Coordinates of C-alpha atoms in Angstrom, one line a residue:
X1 CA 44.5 29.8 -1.5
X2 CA 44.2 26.3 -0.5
X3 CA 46.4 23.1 0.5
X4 CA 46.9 20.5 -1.9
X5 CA 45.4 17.5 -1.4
X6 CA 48.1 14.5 -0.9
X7 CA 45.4 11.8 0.3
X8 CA 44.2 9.2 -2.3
X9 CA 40.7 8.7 -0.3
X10 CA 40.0 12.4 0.0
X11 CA 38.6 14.4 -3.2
X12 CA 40.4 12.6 -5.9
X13 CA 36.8 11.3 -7.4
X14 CA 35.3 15.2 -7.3
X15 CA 31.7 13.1 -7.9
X16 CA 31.7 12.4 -4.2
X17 CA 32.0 15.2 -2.7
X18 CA 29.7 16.5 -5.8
X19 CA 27.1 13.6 -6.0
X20 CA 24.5 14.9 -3.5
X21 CA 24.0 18.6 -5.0
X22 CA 24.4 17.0 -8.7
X23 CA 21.2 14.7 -7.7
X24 CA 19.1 17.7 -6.8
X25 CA 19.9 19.5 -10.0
X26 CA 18.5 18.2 -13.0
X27 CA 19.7 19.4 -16.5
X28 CA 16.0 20.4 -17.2
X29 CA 16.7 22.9 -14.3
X30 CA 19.3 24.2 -15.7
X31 CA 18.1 24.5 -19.5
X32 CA 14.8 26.0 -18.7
X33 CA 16.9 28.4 -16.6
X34 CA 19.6 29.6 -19.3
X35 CA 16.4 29.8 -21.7
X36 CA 14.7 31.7 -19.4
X37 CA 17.5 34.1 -18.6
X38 CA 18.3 34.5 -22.2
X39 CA 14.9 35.9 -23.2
X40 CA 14.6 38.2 -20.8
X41 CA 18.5 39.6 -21.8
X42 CA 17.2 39.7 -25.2
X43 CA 13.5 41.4 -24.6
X44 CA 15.3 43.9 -22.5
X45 CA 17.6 44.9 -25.4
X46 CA 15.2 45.1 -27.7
X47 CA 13.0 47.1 -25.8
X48 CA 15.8 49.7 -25.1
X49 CA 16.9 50.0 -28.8
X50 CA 16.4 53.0 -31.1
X51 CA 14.4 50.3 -33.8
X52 CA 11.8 49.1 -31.5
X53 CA 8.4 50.2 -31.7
X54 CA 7.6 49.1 -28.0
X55 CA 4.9 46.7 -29.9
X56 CA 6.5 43.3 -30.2
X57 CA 5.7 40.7 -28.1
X58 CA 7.3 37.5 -26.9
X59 CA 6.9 35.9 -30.0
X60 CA 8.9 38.3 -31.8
X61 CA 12.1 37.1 -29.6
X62 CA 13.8 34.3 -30.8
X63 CA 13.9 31.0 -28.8
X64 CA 17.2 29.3 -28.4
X65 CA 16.9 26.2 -27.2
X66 CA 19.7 24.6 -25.6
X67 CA 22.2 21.3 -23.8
X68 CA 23.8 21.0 -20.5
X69 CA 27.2 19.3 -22.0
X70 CA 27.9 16.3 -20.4
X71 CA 31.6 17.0 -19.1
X72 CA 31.4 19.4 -16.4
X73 CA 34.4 21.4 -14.8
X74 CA 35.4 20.3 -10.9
X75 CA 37.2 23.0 -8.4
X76 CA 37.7 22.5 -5.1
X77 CA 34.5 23.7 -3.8
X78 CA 32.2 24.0 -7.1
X79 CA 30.9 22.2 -10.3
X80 CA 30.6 24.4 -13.3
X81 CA 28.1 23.2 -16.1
X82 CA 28.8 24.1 -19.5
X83 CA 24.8 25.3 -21.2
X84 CA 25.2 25.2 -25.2
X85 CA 22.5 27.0 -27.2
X86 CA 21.3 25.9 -30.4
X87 CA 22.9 29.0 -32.0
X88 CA 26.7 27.9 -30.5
X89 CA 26.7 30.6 -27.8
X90 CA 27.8 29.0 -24.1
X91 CA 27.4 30.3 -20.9
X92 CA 28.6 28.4 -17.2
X93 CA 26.6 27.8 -14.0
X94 CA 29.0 27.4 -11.4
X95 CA 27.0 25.7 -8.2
X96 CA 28.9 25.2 -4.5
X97 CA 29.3 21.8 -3.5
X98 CA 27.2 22.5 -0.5
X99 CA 24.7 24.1 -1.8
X100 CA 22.1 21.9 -0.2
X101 CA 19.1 22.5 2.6
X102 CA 21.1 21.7 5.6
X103 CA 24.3 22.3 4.8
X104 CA 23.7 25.6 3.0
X105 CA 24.5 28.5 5.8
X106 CA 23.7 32.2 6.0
X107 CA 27.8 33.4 5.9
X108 CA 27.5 31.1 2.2
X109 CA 24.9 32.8 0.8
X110 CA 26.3 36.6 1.6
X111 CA 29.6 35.5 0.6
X112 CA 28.1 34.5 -3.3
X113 CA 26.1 37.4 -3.5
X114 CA 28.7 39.6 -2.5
X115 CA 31.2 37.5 -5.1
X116 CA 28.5 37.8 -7.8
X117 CA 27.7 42.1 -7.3
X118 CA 31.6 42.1 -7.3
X119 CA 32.3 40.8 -10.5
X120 CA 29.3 42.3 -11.9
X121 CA 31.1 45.8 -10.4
X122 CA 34.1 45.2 -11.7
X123 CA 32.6 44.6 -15.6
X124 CA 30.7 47.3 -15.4
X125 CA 33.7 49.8 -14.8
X126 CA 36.3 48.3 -16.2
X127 CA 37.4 46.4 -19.3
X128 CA 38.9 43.5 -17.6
X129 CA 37.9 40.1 -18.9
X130 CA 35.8 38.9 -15.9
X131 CA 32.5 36.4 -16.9
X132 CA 29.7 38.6 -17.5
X133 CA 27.4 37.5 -14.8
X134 CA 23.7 37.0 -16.1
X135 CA 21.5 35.9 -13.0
X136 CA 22.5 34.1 -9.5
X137 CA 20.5 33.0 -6.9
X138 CA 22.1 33.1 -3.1
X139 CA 18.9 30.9 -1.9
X140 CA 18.3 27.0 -2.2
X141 CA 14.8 28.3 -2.8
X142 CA 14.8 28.6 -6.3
X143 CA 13.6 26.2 -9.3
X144 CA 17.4 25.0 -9.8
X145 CA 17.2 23.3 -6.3
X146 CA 20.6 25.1 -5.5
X147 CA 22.5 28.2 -5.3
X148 CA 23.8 28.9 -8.7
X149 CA 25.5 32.2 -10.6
X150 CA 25.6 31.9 -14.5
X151 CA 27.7 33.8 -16.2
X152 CA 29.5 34.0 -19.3
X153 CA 31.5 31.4 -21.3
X154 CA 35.4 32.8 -21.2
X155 CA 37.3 31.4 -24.5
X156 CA 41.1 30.8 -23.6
X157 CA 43.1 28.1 -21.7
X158 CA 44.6 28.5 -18.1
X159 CA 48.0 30.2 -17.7
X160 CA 49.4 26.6 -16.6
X161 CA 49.0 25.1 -19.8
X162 CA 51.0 27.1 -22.1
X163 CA 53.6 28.4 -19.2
X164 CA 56.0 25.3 -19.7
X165 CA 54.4 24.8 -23.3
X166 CA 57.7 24.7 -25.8
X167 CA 55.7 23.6 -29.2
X168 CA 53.4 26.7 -29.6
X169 CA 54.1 28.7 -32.5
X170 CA 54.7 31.8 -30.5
X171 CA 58.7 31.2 -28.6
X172 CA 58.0 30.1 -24.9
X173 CA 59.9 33.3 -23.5
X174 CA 57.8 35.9 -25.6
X175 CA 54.4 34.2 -25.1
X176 CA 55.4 34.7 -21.3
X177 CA 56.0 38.2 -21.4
X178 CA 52.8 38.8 -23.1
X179 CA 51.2 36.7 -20.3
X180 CA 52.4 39.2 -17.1
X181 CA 52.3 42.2 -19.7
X182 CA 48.7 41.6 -20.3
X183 CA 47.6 40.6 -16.6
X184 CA 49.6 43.6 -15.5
X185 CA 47.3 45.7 -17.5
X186 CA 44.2 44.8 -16.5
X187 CA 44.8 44.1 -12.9
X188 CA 45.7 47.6 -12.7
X189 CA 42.6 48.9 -13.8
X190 CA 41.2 48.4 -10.0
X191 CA 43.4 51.0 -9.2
X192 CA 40.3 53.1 -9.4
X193 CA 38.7 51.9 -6.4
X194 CA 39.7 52.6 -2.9
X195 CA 37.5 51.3 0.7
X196 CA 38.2 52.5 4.2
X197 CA 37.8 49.0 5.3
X198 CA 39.1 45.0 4.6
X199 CA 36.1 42.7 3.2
X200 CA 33.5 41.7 1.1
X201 CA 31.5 44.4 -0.8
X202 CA 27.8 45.1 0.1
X203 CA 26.0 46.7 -3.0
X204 CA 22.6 48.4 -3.2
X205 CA 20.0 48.3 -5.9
X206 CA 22.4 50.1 -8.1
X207 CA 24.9 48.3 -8.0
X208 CA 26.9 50.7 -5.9
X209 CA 29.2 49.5 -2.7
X210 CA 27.5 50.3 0.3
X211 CA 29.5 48.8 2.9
X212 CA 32.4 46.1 3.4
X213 CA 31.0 43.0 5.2
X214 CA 32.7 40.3 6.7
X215 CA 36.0 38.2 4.9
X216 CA 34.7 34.5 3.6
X217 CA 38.0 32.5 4.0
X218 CA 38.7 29.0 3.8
X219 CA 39.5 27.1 6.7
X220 CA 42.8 25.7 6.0
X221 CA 42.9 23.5 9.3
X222 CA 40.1 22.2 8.4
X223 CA 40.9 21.0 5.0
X224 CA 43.5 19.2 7.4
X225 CA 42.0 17.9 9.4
X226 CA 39.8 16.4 6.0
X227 CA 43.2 15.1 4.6
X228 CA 44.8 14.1 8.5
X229 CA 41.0 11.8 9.1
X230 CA 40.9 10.5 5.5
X231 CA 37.6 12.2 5.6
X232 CA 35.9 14.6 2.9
X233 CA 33.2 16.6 5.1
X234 CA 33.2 19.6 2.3
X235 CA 34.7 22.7 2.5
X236 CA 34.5 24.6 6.0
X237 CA 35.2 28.2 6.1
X238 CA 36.0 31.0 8.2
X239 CA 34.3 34.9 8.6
X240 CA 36.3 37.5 9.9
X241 CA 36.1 41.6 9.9
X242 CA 35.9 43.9 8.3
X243 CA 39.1 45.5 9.5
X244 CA 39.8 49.3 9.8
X245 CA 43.8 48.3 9.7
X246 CA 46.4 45.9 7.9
X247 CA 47.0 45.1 11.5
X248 CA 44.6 44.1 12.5
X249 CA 43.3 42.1 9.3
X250 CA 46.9 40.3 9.7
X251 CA 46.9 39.9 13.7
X252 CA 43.2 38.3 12.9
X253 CA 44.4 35.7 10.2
X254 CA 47.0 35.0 13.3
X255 CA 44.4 34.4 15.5
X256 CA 42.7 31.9 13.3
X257 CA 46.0 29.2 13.8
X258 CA 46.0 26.8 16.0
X259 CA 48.7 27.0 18.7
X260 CA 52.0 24.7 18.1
X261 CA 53.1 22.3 20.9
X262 CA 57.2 21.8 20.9
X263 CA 59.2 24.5 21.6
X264 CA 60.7 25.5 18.3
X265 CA 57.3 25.2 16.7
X266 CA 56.0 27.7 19.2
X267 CA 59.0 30.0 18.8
X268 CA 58.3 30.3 14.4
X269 CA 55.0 31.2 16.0
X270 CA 56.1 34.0 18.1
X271 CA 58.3 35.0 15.4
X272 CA 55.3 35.1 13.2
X273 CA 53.1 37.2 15.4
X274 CA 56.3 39.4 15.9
X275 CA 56.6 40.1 12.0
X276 CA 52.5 41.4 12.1
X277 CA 53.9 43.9 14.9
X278 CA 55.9 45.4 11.6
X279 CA 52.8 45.5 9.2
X280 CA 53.3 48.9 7.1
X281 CA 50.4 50.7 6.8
X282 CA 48.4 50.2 3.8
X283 CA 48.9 53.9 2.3
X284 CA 49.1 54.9 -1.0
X285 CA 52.1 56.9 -1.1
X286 CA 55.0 57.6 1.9
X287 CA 54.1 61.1 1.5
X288 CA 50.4 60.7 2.9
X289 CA 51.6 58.0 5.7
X290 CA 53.7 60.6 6.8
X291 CA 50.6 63.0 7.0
X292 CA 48.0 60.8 7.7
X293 CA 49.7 57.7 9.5
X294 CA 46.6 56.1 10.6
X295 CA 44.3 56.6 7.2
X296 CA 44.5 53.4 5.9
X297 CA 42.9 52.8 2.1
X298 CA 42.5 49.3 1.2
X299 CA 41.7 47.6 -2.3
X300 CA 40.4 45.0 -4.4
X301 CA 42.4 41.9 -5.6
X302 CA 41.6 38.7 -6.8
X303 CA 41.6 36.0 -4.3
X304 CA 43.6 33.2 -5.7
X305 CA 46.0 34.7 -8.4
X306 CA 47.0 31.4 -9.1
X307 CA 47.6 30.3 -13.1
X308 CA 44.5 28.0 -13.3
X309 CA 42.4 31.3 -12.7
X310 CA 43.9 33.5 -15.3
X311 CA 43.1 32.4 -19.5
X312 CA 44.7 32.9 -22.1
X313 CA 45.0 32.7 -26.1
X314 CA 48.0 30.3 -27.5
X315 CA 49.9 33.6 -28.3
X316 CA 49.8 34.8 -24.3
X317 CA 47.4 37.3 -24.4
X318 CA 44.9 37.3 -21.4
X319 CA 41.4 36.8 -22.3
X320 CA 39.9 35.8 -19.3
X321 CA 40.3 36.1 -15.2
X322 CA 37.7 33.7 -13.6
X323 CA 36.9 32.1 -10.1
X324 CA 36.2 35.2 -7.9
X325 CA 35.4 33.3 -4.8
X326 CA 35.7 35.2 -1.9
X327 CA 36.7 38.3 -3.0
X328 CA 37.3 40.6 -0.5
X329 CA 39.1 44.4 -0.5
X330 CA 42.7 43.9 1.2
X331 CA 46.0 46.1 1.8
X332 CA 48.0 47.6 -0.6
X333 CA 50.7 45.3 0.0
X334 CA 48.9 42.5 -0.8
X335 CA 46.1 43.9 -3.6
X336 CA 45.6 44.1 -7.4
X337 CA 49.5 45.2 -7.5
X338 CA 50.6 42.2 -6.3
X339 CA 52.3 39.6 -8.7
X340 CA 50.8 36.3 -9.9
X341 CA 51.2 33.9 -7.8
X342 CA 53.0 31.0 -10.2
X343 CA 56.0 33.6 -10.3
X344 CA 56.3 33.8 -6.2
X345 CA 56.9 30.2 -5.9
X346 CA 59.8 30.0 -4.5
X347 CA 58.7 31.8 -1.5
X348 CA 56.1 29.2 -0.6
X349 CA 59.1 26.8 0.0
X350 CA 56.6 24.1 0.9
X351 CA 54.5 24.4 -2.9
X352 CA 57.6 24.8 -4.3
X353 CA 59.4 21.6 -5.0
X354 CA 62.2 23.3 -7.5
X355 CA 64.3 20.5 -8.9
X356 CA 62.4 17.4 -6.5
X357 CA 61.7 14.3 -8.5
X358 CA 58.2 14.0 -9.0
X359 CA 57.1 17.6 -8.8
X360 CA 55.5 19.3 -12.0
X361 CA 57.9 21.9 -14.0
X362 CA 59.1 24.9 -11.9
X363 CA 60.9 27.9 -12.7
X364 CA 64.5 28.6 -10.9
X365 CA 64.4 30.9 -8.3
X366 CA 66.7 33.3 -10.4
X367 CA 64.1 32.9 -13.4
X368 CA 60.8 33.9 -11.5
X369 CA 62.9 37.1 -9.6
X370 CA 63.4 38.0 -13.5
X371 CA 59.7 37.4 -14.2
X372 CA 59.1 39.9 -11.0
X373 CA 61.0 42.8 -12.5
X374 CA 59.6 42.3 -15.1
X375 CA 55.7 42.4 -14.4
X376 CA 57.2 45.0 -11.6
X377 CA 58.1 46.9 -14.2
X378 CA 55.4 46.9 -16.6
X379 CA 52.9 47.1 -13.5
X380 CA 54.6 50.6 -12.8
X381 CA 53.7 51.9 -16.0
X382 CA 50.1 52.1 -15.1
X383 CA 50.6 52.8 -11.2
X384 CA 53.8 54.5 -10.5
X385 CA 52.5 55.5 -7.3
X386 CA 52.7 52.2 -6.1
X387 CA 56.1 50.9 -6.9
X388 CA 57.0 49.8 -3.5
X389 CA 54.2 48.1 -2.8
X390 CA 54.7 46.0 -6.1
X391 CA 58.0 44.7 -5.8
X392 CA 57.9 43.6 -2.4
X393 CA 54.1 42.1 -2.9
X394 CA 55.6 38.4 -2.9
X395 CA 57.4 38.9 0.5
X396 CA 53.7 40.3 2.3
X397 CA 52.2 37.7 0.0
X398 CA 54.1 35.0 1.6
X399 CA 53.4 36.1 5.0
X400 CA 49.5 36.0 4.0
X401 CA 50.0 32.6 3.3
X402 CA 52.0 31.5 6.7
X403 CA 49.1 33.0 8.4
X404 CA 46.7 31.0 6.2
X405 CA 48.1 27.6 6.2
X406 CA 49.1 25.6 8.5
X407 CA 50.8 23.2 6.0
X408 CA 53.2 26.3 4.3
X409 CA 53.8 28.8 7.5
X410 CA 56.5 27.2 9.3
X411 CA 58.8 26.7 6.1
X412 CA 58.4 30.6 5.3
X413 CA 59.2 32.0 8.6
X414 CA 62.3 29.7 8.3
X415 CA 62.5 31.4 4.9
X416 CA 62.0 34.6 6.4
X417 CA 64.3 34.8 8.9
X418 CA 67.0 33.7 6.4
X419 CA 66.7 36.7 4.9
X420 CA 67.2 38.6 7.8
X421 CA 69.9 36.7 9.2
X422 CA 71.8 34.9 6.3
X423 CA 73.5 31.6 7.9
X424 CA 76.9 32.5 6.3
X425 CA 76.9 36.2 8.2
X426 CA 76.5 34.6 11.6
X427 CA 79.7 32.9 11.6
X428 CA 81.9 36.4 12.0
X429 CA 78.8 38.2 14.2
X430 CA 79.8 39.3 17.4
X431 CA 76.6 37.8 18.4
X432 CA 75.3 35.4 15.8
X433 CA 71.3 34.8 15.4
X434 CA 70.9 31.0 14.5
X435 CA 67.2 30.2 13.8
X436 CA 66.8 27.1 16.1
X437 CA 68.3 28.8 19.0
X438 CA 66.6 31.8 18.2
X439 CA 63.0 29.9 17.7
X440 CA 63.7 27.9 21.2
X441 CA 64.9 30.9 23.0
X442 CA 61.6 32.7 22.1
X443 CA 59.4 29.8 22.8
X444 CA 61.4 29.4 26.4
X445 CA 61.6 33.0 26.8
X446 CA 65.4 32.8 27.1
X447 CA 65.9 35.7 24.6
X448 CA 67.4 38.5 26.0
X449 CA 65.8 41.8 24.9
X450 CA 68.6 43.2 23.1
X451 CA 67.9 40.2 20.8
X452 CA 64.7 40.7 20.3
X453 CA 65.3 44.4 19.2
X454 CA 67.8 42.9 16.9
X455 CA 65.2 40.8 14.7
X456 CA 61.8 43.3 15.2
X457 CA 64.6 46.4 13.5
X458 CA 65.3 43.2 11.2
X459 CA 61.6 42.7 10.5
X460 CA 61.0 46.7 9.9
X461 CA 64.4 47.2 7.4
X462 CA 62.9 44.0 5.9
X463 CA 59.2 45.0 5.2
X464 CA 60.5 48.7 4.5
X465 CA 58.4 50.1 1.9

């Protein structure tokens, strides 16, 4: 997840931030690539079919040649290329903005192999409509001139075109229901796979996971600090882990903030690093916490289940779930069970904007808790074990995000602790928690233990699984 960029000199032309790493690669790079790649696909499937004699040679393959299309497709930290062959079929490169000698790191290159082995492990054993991934190179050393992954072309359009969409042929209100029935489907087919640890998958020559490396996260203050200088540096990110606990994975995400300076900033961020102390563990079941408490299993998820990253056909069915970056394992809480992120919006009070003038479309709150239940409930049909963690996923995603961003986290612990202490309770209590008081207090430490008891048992009945 990242911050929204609000500065007019910063990222609104994407070809500056693009224009160094779009001079080193030609589209004769590119071409000869795809071509290259596509022979070899086709020689090896000829080669392993029944109708072969094991005699033909190159000639006998067919030679597609092929365009880079001149529009190409901007995200926040890569360019994708569109490569048409002769014969209509497309595929995508997707190349990182920094993929450059000397800007290029070590962390960057183990983070897009590990993304690119991940997808390819998630095709591979599931049917979920993730790009099939054809070649990628983690190096700058290669003939593009940059590190690339190409993969397959996806038909569909993202969710946030058709979600407010009221001309389709198909009623708005059904084509969204078979939006979050379809996702719900195949998101749950990750169910299958379970890690003893939080991060990026390490595979060996078999494509089999190995180990879990370390987390590649973007650095939100630095983004910032991008916006805050009127400056576009590129993208900066973070490593952390692998983790052994939610914990600890959640304590480290705290770490990464930078501390606050008036008192009732540094109080939401004691109440923050409070709410980590109340983490459930990431279990699949309250039967096996209660036998093994400290055997935590983590999972996969995608890392931005936002609606540009899930496609669909004009009817709402999903054909495509694309831009993998930094895909890591994570707790239950927060994994493939989790709902999209569009239908949690109005517990991200800061990317919200419900009713503002000048904000895009937004659901009411009481419209998106009916969207929950419902991908809740269709989620549970394919993981019943995990019902809990579902239908509180937007309250531990939320806290993901306040330890994320700096621009979001004060505005959802002020959200938070609303729902532990609703304002219109506190005016009977025999002794009434008011946030500003409360935030100061803890900042000042003026909060009497008692009180502090009072929101951590707040916290726990809160988070309760």
């Amino acid at each position: 997840m990242s911050t929204t960029s609000t500065s007019s000199s910063v990222s609104e032309d994407p070809l500056i931030r693009f224009a160094p790493v779009l001079a080193a690669v030609s589209h004769s790079s590119l071409t000869a690539l795809a071509q290259r790649i596509r022979r070899q696909l086709e020689q090896s499937q000829k080669s392993s079919s029944n109708q072969t004699d094991h005699q033909e040679n190159e000639a006998d393959i067919l030679h597609y040649g092929c365009t880079v299309l001149p529009t190409a497709i901007y995200g926040s930290y890569n360019v994708l290329k569109i490569i048409e062959f002769s014969d209509g079929l497309r595929w995508i490169v997707r190349i990182l903005s920094t993929g450059l000698k000397g800007q290029y790191t070590a962390e960057s290159s183990t983070s897009l192999k590990s993304d690119a082995l991940t997808m390819r492990f998630i095709k591979a054993n599931t049917t979920m409509p993730v790009p099939e991934i054809y070649d990628f190179s983690a190096t700058t050393e290669n003939d593009v001139g940059a590190p690339y992954i190409l993969m397959s072309f996806l038909d569909g359009v993202p969710v946030y075109e058709v979600w407010f969409d009221e001309s389709g042929e198909v009623p708005k209100e059904i084509r969204r229901e078979q939006i979050l029935d379809t996702i719900a489907e195949a998101m749950s087919q990750l169910k299958k796979f379970h890690f003893d640890q939080i991060g990026s998958l390490q595979f060996d020559t078999n494509l089999n996971p190995t180990r879990i490396g370390k987390c590649n996260l973007v650095d939100e203050y630095g983004v910032l600090d991008n916006l805050n200088n009127e400056t576009d540096e590129g993208p900066k990110f973070l490593q952390i882990g692998p983790f052994s606990s939610s914990y600890d994975y959640f304590g480290a995400l705290f770490d990464t903030q930078r501390l606050p300076k008036d008192s009732f900033t540094i109080g939401i961020h004691k109440l923050l690093r409070m709410m980590i102390q109340c983490i459930p563990p990431s279990v699949p079941s309250k039967e096996s916490a209660d036998v093994h408490p400290l055997l935590e299993t983590f999972v996969l998820a995608h890392p931005d289940a936002g609606s540009q990253n899930f496609l669909v056909s004009k009817d709402g069915v999903l054909t495509g779930i694309i831009d993998w970056d930094g895909v890591h394992t994570e707790p239950h809480c927060i994994g493939y069970q989790r709902y999209p992120s569009w239908i949690t919006r109005d517990w991200d009070p800061a990317m919200y904007g419900y009713l503002q003038s000048g904000c895009q479309p937004k659901d009411s709150p009481e419209a998106l808790e009916g969207y929950r239940q419902r991908y809740s409930k269709i989620m549970q049909l394919f993981v019943p074990e995990y019902i809990d963690y579902i239908s509180k996923s937007h309250i531990f995603e939320a806290l993901q995000i306040a330890l994320s961003s700096p621009v979001c986290r004060d505005n959802i612990v002020v959200k938070f602790f609303c729902q532990l202490f609703p304002k219109e309770d506190q005016e009977e209590a025999e002794h009434p928690m008011y946030l500003y008081e409360t935030a100061v207090g803890i900042a000042e430490d003026r909060l009497d233990e008692s009180a502090k008891a009072r929101i951590i048992d707040a916290i726990v009945h809160f988070f309760k699984l």
